Tab-separated table of C-alpha atoms and ligand atoms in Angstrom:
chain	number	residue	atom	x	y	z
A	480	UNK	CA	-5.131	-32.312	12.147
A	481	UNK	CA	-3.780	-30.992	8.902
A	482	UNK	CA	-5.564	-27.891	7.705
A	483	UNK	CA	-6.656	-27.804	4.180
A	484	UNK	CA	-7.176	-24.069	3.327
A	485	UNK	CA	-9.270	-23.666	0.192
A	486	UNK	CA	-10.630	-20.317	1.025
A	487	UNK	CA	-8.720	-18.495	-1.463
A	488	UNK	CA	-5.616	-18.722	-3.693
A	489	UNK	CA	-4.556	-15.544	-1.766
A	490	UNK	CA	-3.594	-17.661	1.113
A	491	UNK	CA	-0.366	-19.132	-0.275
A	492	UNK	CA	3.023	-18.601	1.410
A	493	UNK	CA	5.999	-17.709	-0.141
A	494	UNK	CA	8.124	-20.792	-0.956
A	495	UNK	CA	11.752	-21.237	0.373
A	496	UNK	CA	13.220	-20.341	-3.249
A	497	UNK	CA	10.984	-17.268	-3.534
A	498	UNK	CA	12.157	-15.969	-0.065
A	499	UNK	CA	15.669	-16.356	-1.149
A	500	UNK	CA	15.291	-14.423	-4.191
A	501	UNK	CA	13.512	-11.748	-2.101
A	502	UNK	CA	16.212	-11.489	0.427
A	503	UNK	CA	18.592	-10.924	-2.187
A	504	UNK	CA	16.976	-8.622	-4.302
A	505	UNK	CA	18.565	-5.228	-5.564
A	506	UNK	CA	16.522	-2.333	-4.173
A	507	UNK	CA	16.058	1.251	-4.656
A	508	UNK	CA	13.789	4.209	-3.897
A	509	UNK	CA	10.691	3.479	-6.020
A	510	UNK	CA	9.195	6.775	-5.568
A	511	UNK	CA	12.513	8.062	-7.511
A	512	UNK	CA	11.705	5.165	-10.046
A	513	UNK	CA	15.197	3.739	-8.977
A	514	UNK	CA	14.423	0.313	-7.607
A	515	UNK	CA	15.764	-1.858	-10.546
A	516	UNK	CA	13.868	-4.983	-9.473
A	517	UNK	CA	10.445	-3.182	-9.513
A	518	UNK	CA	11.478	-1.522	-12.880
A	519	UNK	CA	12.149	-5.016	-14.143
A	520	UNK	CA	9.016	-6.538	-13.081
A	521	UNK	CA	6.954	-3.642	-14.627
A	522	UNK	CA	8.895	-3.991	-17.882
A	523	UNK	CA	8.520	-7.699	-18.008
A	524	UNK	CA	4.687	-7.824	-17.428
A	525	UNK	CA	4.100	-4.879	-19.774
A	526	UNK	CA	5.996	-6.624	-22.527
A	527	UNK	CA	4.144	-9.976	-21.855
A	528	UNK	CA	0.933	-8.012	-22.217
A	529	UNK	CA	1.892	-6.182	-25.301
A	530	UNK	CA	1.780	-2.739	-23.598
A	531	UNK	CA	4.333	0.143	-23.056
A	532	UNK	CA	4.455	0.302	-19.488
A	533	UNK	CA	3.638	-1.199	-15.994
A	534	UNK	CA	3.221	0.044	-12.468
A	535	UNK	CA	3.527	-1.890	-9.306
A	536	UNK	CA	0.782	-1.862	-6.965
A	537	UNK	CA	0.122	-2.865	-3.198
A	538	UNK	CA	-2.956	-4.910	-4.114
A	539	UNK	CA	-5.506	-5.796	-6.797
A	540	UNK	CA	-8.023	-3.621	-5.301
A	541	UNK	CA	-5.533	-0.728	-5.629
A	542	UNK	CA	-4.722	-1.458	-9.045
A	543	UNK	CA	-8.297	-1.658	-10.364
A	544	UNK	CA	-9.334	1.453	-8.302
A	545	UNK	CA	-6.141	3.544	-9.653
A	546	UNK	CA	-7.290	2.454	-13.297
A	547	UNK	CA	-10.920	3.659	-12.706
A	548	UNK	CA	-9.595	6.972	-11.286
A	549	UNK	CA	-7.182	7.357	-14.161
A	550	UNK	CA	-9.816	6.724	-16.748
A	551	UNK	CA	-12.718	8.843	-15.265
A	552	UNK	CA	-14.195	11.975	-14.029
A	553	UNK	CA	-16.433	12.302	-10.972
A	554	UNK	CA	-20.100	11.753	-12.097
A	555	UNK	CA	-18.975	9.435	-14.865
A	556	UNK	CA	-20.344	5.736	-15.230
A	557	UNK	CA	-18.680	2.428	-15.667
A	558	UNK	CA	-20.033	-0.588	-17.517
A	559	UNK	CA	-19.299	-3.797	-15.857
A	560	UNK	CA	-20.875	-7.154	-15.087
A	561	UNK	CA	-23.296	-7.190	-12.197
A	562	UNK	CA	-20.816	-9.699	-10.226
A	563	UNK	CA	-17.905	-7.669	-11.106
A	564	UNK	CA	-14.943	-7.454	-8.255
A	565	UNK	CA	-14.408	-3.760	-8.919
A	566	UNK	CA	-18.154	-3.212	-8.469
A	567	UNK	CA	-18.944	-5.493	-5.645
A	568	UNK	CA	-15.873	-6.365	-3.512
A	569	UNK	CA	-13.560	-3.281	-3.368
A	570	UNK	CA	-15.376	-1.413	-0.396
A	571	UNK	CA	-17.255	1.012	-2.632
A	572	UNK	CA	-13.858	2.662	-3.492
A	573	UNK	CA	-14.960	3.766	-6.973
A	574	UNK	CA	-17.940	5.850	-5.651
A	575	UNK	CA	-15.965	6.975	-2.432
A	576	UNK	CA	-12.681	7.945	-4.342
A	577	UNK	CA	-13.455	8.679	-7.921
A	578	UNK	CA	-17.197	9.772	-7.705
A	579	UNK	CA	-18.226	7.377	-10.396
A	580	UNK	CA	-21.352	4.993	-10.569
A	581	UNK	CA	-21.673	1.647	-12.356
A	582	UNK	CA	-24.055	0.493	-15.009
A	583	UNK	CA	-24.008	-3.446	-14.008
A	584	UNK	CA	-24.991	-5.805	-16.850
A	585	UNK	CA	-26.534	-9.318	-16.369
A	586	UNK	CA	-24.921	-12.281	-18.370
A	587	UNK	CA	-24.222	-16.077	-18.203
A	588	UNK	CA	-20.866	-16.879	-16.073
A	589	UNK	CA	-19.594	-13.243	-15.710
A	590	UNK	CA	-19.854	-12.409	-19.156
A	591	UNK	CA	-21.930	-9.858	-21.334
A	592	UNK	CA	-22.222	-9.207	-24.900
A	593	UNK	CA	-21.232	-6.283	-27.260
A	594	UNK	CA	-25.126	-5.608	-27.806
A	595	UNK	CA	-25.495	-5.255	-24.055
A	596	UNK	CA	-22.525	-2.832	-23.916
A	597	UNK	CA	-23.957	-0.906	-26.869
A	598	UNK	CA	-27.374	-0.610	-25.093
A	599	UNK	CA	-25.686	0.500	-21.760
A	600	UNK	CA	-23.964	3.482	-23.219
A	601	UNK	CA	-25.641	6.505	-21.955
A	602	UNK	CA	-27.110	9.036	-24.452
A	603	UNK	CA	-25.240	12.361	-24.678
A	604	UNK	CA	-28.221	14.339	-23.288
A	605	UNK	CA	-27.376	16.353	-20.071
A	606	UNK	CA	-29.857	14.177	-17.906
A	607	UNK	CA	-27.570	11.112	-18.034
A	608	UNK	CA	-24.091	10.163	-16.463
A	609	UNK	CA	-21.334	10.159	-18.994
A	610	UNK	CA	-20.308	6.528	-19.738
A	611	UNK	CA	-16.597	6.519	-19.530
A	612	UNK	CA	-15.195	2.901	-19.079
A	613	UNK	CA	-15.873	-0.541	-19.908
A	614	UNK	CA	-14.557	-2.993	-17.137
A	615	UNK	CA	-14.240	-6.727	-17.821
A	616	UNK	CA	-13.002	-9.417	-15.273
A	617	UNK	CA	-11.112	-12.451	-16.612
A	618	UNK	CA	-11.216	-15.259	-15.151
A	619	UNK	CA	-14.335	-14.027	-13.367
A	620	UNK	CA	-14.329	-14.744	-9.594
A	621	UNK	CA	-17.818	-14.731	-8.590
A	622	UNK	CA	-18.797	-16.623	-11.741
A	623	UNK	CA	-16.481	-19.456	-10.618
A	624	UNK	CA	-13.333	-18.820	-12.191
A	625	UNK	CA	-14.858	-18.623	-15.819
A	626	UNK	CA	-13.182	-17.564	-19.022
A	627	UNK	CA	-14.533	-14.507	-20.773
A	628	UNK	CA	-14.552	-15.342	-24.642
A	629	UNK	CA	-11.951	-13.449	-26.405
A	630	UNK	CA	-14.106	-12.977	-29.763
A	631	UNK	CA	-16.838	-11.316	-27.488
A	632	UNK	CA	-14.342	-9.135	-25.824
A	633	UNK	CA	-13.165	-7.997	-29.353
A	634	UNK	CA	-16.767	-7.344	-30.482
A	635	UNK	CA	-17.107	-5.327	-27.204
A	636	UNK	CA	-13.990	-3.294	-28.307
A	637	UNK	CA	-15.562	-2.218	-31.435
A	638	UNK	CA	-18.460	-0.894	-29.424
A	639	UNK	CA	-16.000	1.004	-27.085
A	640	UNK	CA	-14.238	2.460	-30.155
A	641	UNK	CA	-17.394	3.785	-31.517
A	642	UNK	CA	-17.961	5.704	-28.472
A	643	UNK	CA	-14.420	6.462	-27.818
A	644	UNK	CA	-14.381	4.461	-24.426
A	645	UNK	CA	-11.409	2.894	-22.641
A	646	UNK	CA	-11.383	-0.725	-21.522
A	647	UNK	CA	-10.101	-2.003	-18.431
A	648	UNK	CA	-9.412	-5.795	-17.820
A	649	UNK	CA	-9.440	-6.843	-14.235
A	650	UNK	CA	-6.996	-9.791	-14.881
A	651	UNK	CA	-6.435	-10.762	-11.138
A	652	UNK	CA	-6.179	-14.213	-12.506
A	653	UNK	CA	-5.401	-13.758	-16.381
A	654	UNK	CA	-2.696	-16.305	-16.156
A	655	UNK	CA	-5.280	-18.914	-15.121
A	656	UNK	CA	-7.126	-18.081	-18.319
A	657	UNK	CA	-3.784	-18.249	-20.340
A	658	UNK	CA	-3.079	-21.571	-18.972
A	659	UNK	CA	-6.678	-22.916	-19.268
A	660	UNK	CA	-7.087	-21.647	-22.922
A	661	UNK	CA	-3.518	-21.491	-24.406
A	662	UNK	CA	-4.361	-18.210	-25.615
A	663	UNK	CA	-1.082	-15.968	-24.943
A	664	UNK	CA	-1.202	-13.071	-22.557
A	665	UNK	CA	-0.834	-10.345	-25.043
A	666	UNK	CA	-3.692	-11.581	-27.182
A	667	UNK	CA	-5.999	-11.537	-24.060
A	668	UNK	CA	-4.726	-8.039	-23.263
A	669	UNK	CA	-5.129	-6.604	-27.005
A	670	UNK	CA	-8.612	-5.330	-26.781
A	671	UNK	CA	-7.616	-3.359	-23.481
A	672	UNK	CA	-6.336	-0.048	-22.589
A	673	UNK	CA	-5.512	-1.037	-19.141
A	674	UNK	CA	-4.910	-4.590	-17.436
A	675	UNK	CA	-4.449	-5.428	-13.691
A	676	UNK	CA	-2.595	-8.453	-12.938
A	677	UNK	CA	-2.357	-9.973	-9.274
A	678	UNK	CA	0.806	-11.654	-8.340
A	679	UNK	CA	-0.641	-12.625	-4.922
A	680	UNK	CA	-3.193	-15.092	-6.163
A	681	UNK	CA	-2.575	-18.239	-8.132
A	682	UNK	CA	0.981	-17.076	-8.794
A	683	UNK	CA	1.662	-17.492	-5.138
A	684	UNK	CA	3.565	-14.253	-4.368
A	685	UNK	CA	2.935	-12.708	-0.793
A	686	UNK	CA	1.793	-9.358	-2.185
A	687	UNK	CA	1.497	-7.177	-5.267
A	688	UNK	CA	-0.198	-6.362	-8.422
A	689	UNK	CA	0.811	-4.732	-11.573
A	690	UNK	CA	-1.427	-2.164	-13.784
A	691	UNK	CA	-0.055	-2.144	-17.255
A	692	UNK	CA	-1.137	0.252	-20.195
A	693	UNK	CA	0.249	3.057	-22.466
A	694	UNK	CA	3.068	5.255	-21.254
A	695	UNK	CA	0.544	8.365	-20.948
A	696	UNK	CA	-1.994	6.159	-19.062
A	697	UNK	CA	0.576	5.050	-16.645
A	698	UNK	CA	2.187	8.416	-16.231
A	699	UNK	CA	-1.494	9.482	-14.669
A	700	UNK	CA	-1.629	6.134	-12.795
A	701	UNK	CA	1.519	7.230	-11.081
A	702	UNK	CA	0.085	10.260	-9.623
A	703	UNK	CA	-3.273	8.444	-8.654
A	704	UNK	CA	-1.308	5.802	-6.909
A	705	UNK	CA	0.606	8.549	-4.860
A	706	UNK	CA	-2.678	10.149	-3.949
A	707	UNK	CA	-4.186	6.695	-2.844
A	708	UNK	CA	-1.087	6.303	-0.717
A	709	UNK	CA	0.274	3.638	-2.706
A	710	UNK	CA	3.847	5.149	-3.583
A	711	UNK	CA	6.242	2.624	-1.970
A	712	UNK	CA	10.100	2.660	-1.415
A	713	UNK	CA	12.570	-0.243	-1.419
A	714	UNK	CA	9.788	-2.758	-2.666
A	715	UNK	CA	12.162	-4.566	-4.853
A	716	UNK	CA	12.173	-7.266	-2.178
A	717	UNK	CA	8.224	-7.762	-3.098
A	718	UNK	CA	8.962	-7.300	-6.804
A	719	UNK	CA	11.387	-10.093	-6.699
A	720	UNK	CA	8.734	-12.441	-5.500
A	721	UNK	CA	6.537	-11.348	-8.364
A	722	UNK	CA	9.301	-11.807	-11.065
A	723	UNK	CA	10.014	-15.331	-9.356
A	724	UNK	CA	6.504	-16.146	-9.730
A	725	UNK	CA	6.158	-15.176	-13.278
A	726	UNK	CA	9.168	-17.350	-14.104
A	727	UNK	CA	8.307	-20.532	-12.134
A	728	UNK	CA	4.273	-20.429	-11.134
A	729	UNK	CA	2.617	-19.976	-14.323
A	730	UNK	CA	2.665	-23.447	-15.925
A	731	UNK	CA	2.120	-25.214	-12.707
A	732	UNK	CA	-1.460	-23.438	-12.616
A	733	UNK	CA	-2.540	-26.485	-14.874
A	734	UNK	CA	-2.420	-28.587	-11.768
A	735	UNK	CA	-4.426	-26.224	-9.745
A	736	UNK	CA	-7.155	-26.634	-12.637
A	737	UNK	CA	-6.722	-30.356	-12.431
A	738	UNK	CA	-7.360	-30.169	-8.853
A	739	UNK	CA	-10.260	-27.969	-8.974
A	740	UNK	CA	-11.761	-30.344	-11.669
A	741	UNK	CA	-11.322	-33.390	-9.151
A	742	UNK	CA	-12.876	-31.453	-6.375
A	743	UNK	CA	-15.908	-30.527	-8.751
A	744	UNK	CA	-16.598	-34.141	-9.703
A	745	UNK	CA	-15.805	-35.592	-6.212
A	746	UNK	CA	-18.246	-33.121	-4.364
A	747	UNK	CA	-20.580	-32.953	-7.158
A	748	UNK	CA	-21.242	-36.582	-7.237
A	749	UNK	CA	-22.342	-36.454	-3.528
A	750	UNK	CA	-26.157	-35.816	-2.832
A	751	UNK	CA	-26.509	-32.640	-1.185
A	752	UNK	CA	-24.059	-30.625	-3.287
A	753	UNK	CA	-24.567	-29.396	-6.573
A	754	UNK	CA	-21.751	-28.374	-8.774
A	755	UNK	CA	-22.304	-26.934	-12.125
A	756	UNK	CA	-19.270	-28.673	-13.973
A	757	UNK	CA	-19.095	-26.627	-17.278
A	758	UNK	CA	-18.564	-23.564	-15.345
A	759	UNK	CA	-15.457	-25.237	-13.584
A	760	UNK	CA	-12.787	-23.968	-16.211
A	761	UNK	CA	-9.906	-22.894	-13.916
A	762	UNK	CA	-9.132	-23.121	-10.195
A	763	UNK	CA	-12.435	-22.165	-8.437
A	764	UNK	CA	-15.290	-24.279	-7.679
A	765	UNK	CA	-18.673	-22.827	-6.538
A	766	UNK	CA	-20.733	-25.470	-4.538
A	767	UNK	CA	-24.563	-25.122	-4.093
A	768	UNK	CA	-25.301	-26.438	-0.665
A	769	UNK	CA	-29.008	-25.702	-0.554
A	770	UNK	CA	-29.937	-29.569	-0.553
A	771	UNK	CA	-28.079	-30.201	2.768
A	772	UNK	CA	-30.943	-28.228	4.435
A	773	UNK	CA	-28.311	-26.260	6.366
A	774	UNK	CA	-27.304	-22.720	5.868
A	775	UNK	CA	-23.806	-22.086	3.964
A	776	UNK	CA	-22.375	-21.031	7.041
A	777	UNK	CA	-23.356	-24.311	8.838
A	778	UNK	CA	-21.766	-26.213	6.240
A	779	UNK	CA	-18.654	-24.151	6.267
A	780	UNK	CA	-18.273	-24.677	9.982
A	781	UNK	CA	-18.841	-28.202	9.685
A	782	UNK	CA	-15.903	-28.555	7.301
A	783	UNK	CA	-14.033	-26.276	9.474
A	784	UNK	CA	-14.339	-28.460	12.253
A	785	UNK	CA	-12.933	-31.363	9.977
A	786	UNK	CA	-9.984	-29.075	9.051
A	787	UNK	CA	-11.064	-28.026	5.681
A	788	UNK	CA	-11.359	-24.190	5.432
A	789	UNK	CA	-13.782	-22.928	2.500
A	790	UNK	CA	-15.535	-19.683	2.055
A	791	UNK	CA	-19.256	-18.766	1.736
A	792	UNK	CA	-19.997	-16.829	-1.465
A	793	UNK	CA	-23.529	-15.792	-1.437
A	794	UNK	CA	-26.890	-17.739	0.039
A	795	UNK	CA	-26.433	-21.556	-0.337
A	796	UNK	CA	-23.094	-21.260	-1.865
A	797	UNK	CA	-19.501	-22.128	-0.961
A	798	UNK	CA	-16.431	-21.351	-2.804
A	799	UNK	CA	-13.374	-23.507	-3.046
A	800	UNK	CA	-9.985	-22.363	-4.578
A	801	UNK	CA	-7.101	-24.525	-5.603
A	802	UNK	CA	-3.597	-23.292	-5.249
A	803	UNK	CA	0.105	-24.133	-5.041
A	804	UNK	CA	-0.126	-24.887	-1.153
A	805	UNK	CA	-2.738	-27.778	-1.672
A	806	UNK	CA	-1.451	-31.000	-3.212
A	807	UNK	CA	-3.603	-33.987	-4.638
A	808	UNK	CA	-3.460	-35.646	-1.089
A	809	UNK	CA	-5.137	-32.352	0.218
A	810	UNK	CA	-7.733	-32.388	-2.480
A	811	UNK	CA	-8.663	-36.166	-1.474
A	812	UNK	CA	-8.703	-35.332	2.289
A	813	UNK	CA	-10.975	-32.275	1.310
A	814	UNK	CA	-13.457	-34.616	-0.555
A	815	UNK	CA	-13.610	-36.935	2.102
A	816	UNK	CA	-14.517	-34.001	4.624
A	817	UNK	CA	-17.405	-33.037	2.242
A	818	UNK	CA	-18.532	-36.694	2.456
A	819	UNK	CA	-18.175	-37.031	6.304
A	820	UNK	CA	-20.044	-33.795	6.846
A	821	UNK	CA	-23.315	-35.366	5.109
A	822	UNK	CA	-22.772	-38.764	6.771
A	823	UNK	CA	-25.907	-39.738	8.689
A	824	UNK	CA	-27.608	-36.425	8.125
A	825	UNK	CA	-31.026	-36.433	6.662
A	826	UNK	CA	-31.997	-32.927	5.382
A	827	UNK	CA	-34.878	-31.509	7.173
B	2169	TLP	N1	-10.507	-11.551	-4.362
B	2169	TLP	C1	-10.537	-12.137	-3.151
B	2169	TLP	C2	-11.591	-11.382	-2.336
B	2169	TLP	O1	-11.587	-10.293	-2.613
B	2169	TLP	C3	-13.017	-11.865	-2.753
B	2169	TLP	C4	-10.475	-13.568	-3.384
B	2169	TLP	O2	-10.155	-14.177	-2.394
B	2169	TLP	O3	-10.749	-14.126	-4.436
B	2169	TLP	N2	-9.864	-8.737	-8.657
B	2169	TLP	C5	-10.260	-9.987	-8.484
B	2169	TLP	C6	-11.069	-10.835	-9.582
B	2169	TLP	C7	-10.321	-10.774	-7.251
B	2169	TLP	O4	-10.610	-12.009	-7.072
B	2169	TLP	C8	-9.643	-9.886	-6.287
B	2169	TLP	C9	-9.364	-10.457	-4.841
B	2169	TLP	C10	-9.312	-8.628	-6.468
B	2169	TLP	C11	-9.305	-8.088	-7.646
B	2169	TLP	C12	-8.538	-7.934	-5.458
B	2169	TLP	O5	-7.392	-8.281	-5.019
B	2169	TLP	P1	-6.562	-7.854	-3.648
B	2169	TLP	O6	-7.116	-8.675	-2.590
B	2169	TLP	O7	-5.112	-7.880	-3.892
B	2169	TLP	O8	-6.869	-6.283	-3.382
């Protein structure tokens, strides 16, 4: 039985050609700043995002958390959405390693407004924590791969400027937003002081993220990365995969988006599952399974029995993510498995 793995776009394996460029990458000791391939990757992404400098990181979590640390002091507070990855899915690193708390905001599809941000900035009195950072996620994972409207980001930037707050973008899947919207990376990045980009998600590299920002910010981030144990040596072999991905795997994200839509329409048409179609904007589909009468874990396990792997994402919710290792035949197989799971089943 062929396995269709839709748990995440992190499950992709490097292609033959990617492995070849990794094997032949020029390397040096990156702690001395002497790895030419790492330096090139950092420079390429910084330029694409219109910032001065970049820094290669082991993971998206490290990249976000180094940014949090470099922007804040212990006791500070970060404004973000209630479902933000940096707040919910990074093992409590911000409180543990940076001593900061979060002021989470509610809003449709992983977004919030400038008015909400304004209201969340703490007054100066000594009773309060100091608001030190605004963090936004684009595309938004838990909201279902949704795109944060650029106009609202610009309005939030004005609030941040009024209060002299830096802004961080968790752009783990920013290139999905770029491809789906047609808006250039530098335009998306413009309202932000720092941006984290993941190479190991839709872009298909086996590992790596890059944090970009001003020269001064990246100098601080180099020190924090070292403290977090993330200073690495001959990592040009990994950076080469990232460079290859940036060159060859961005435009093809449109295919993943097309597959996600097909999945959303195919699965959403079956009684038992509910998919909110306007939310399906990129490569993620959230499926409400409550009408099946089974728990989300049961539905997941029944799909796994048929060779289709998905993740649970909260009560009554499954997440499927499309990526470069799943072709259109795999998508049809997945829809068939979702159909087969319901066959002869009368929800109790
Ligand atoms: N997300 C993973 C899981 O942690 C949920 C996934 O499968 O989607 N920001 C965002 C928006 C992410 O979705 C992720 C990973 C990260 C940061 C962290 O990246 P890594 O896994 O490289 O630490």
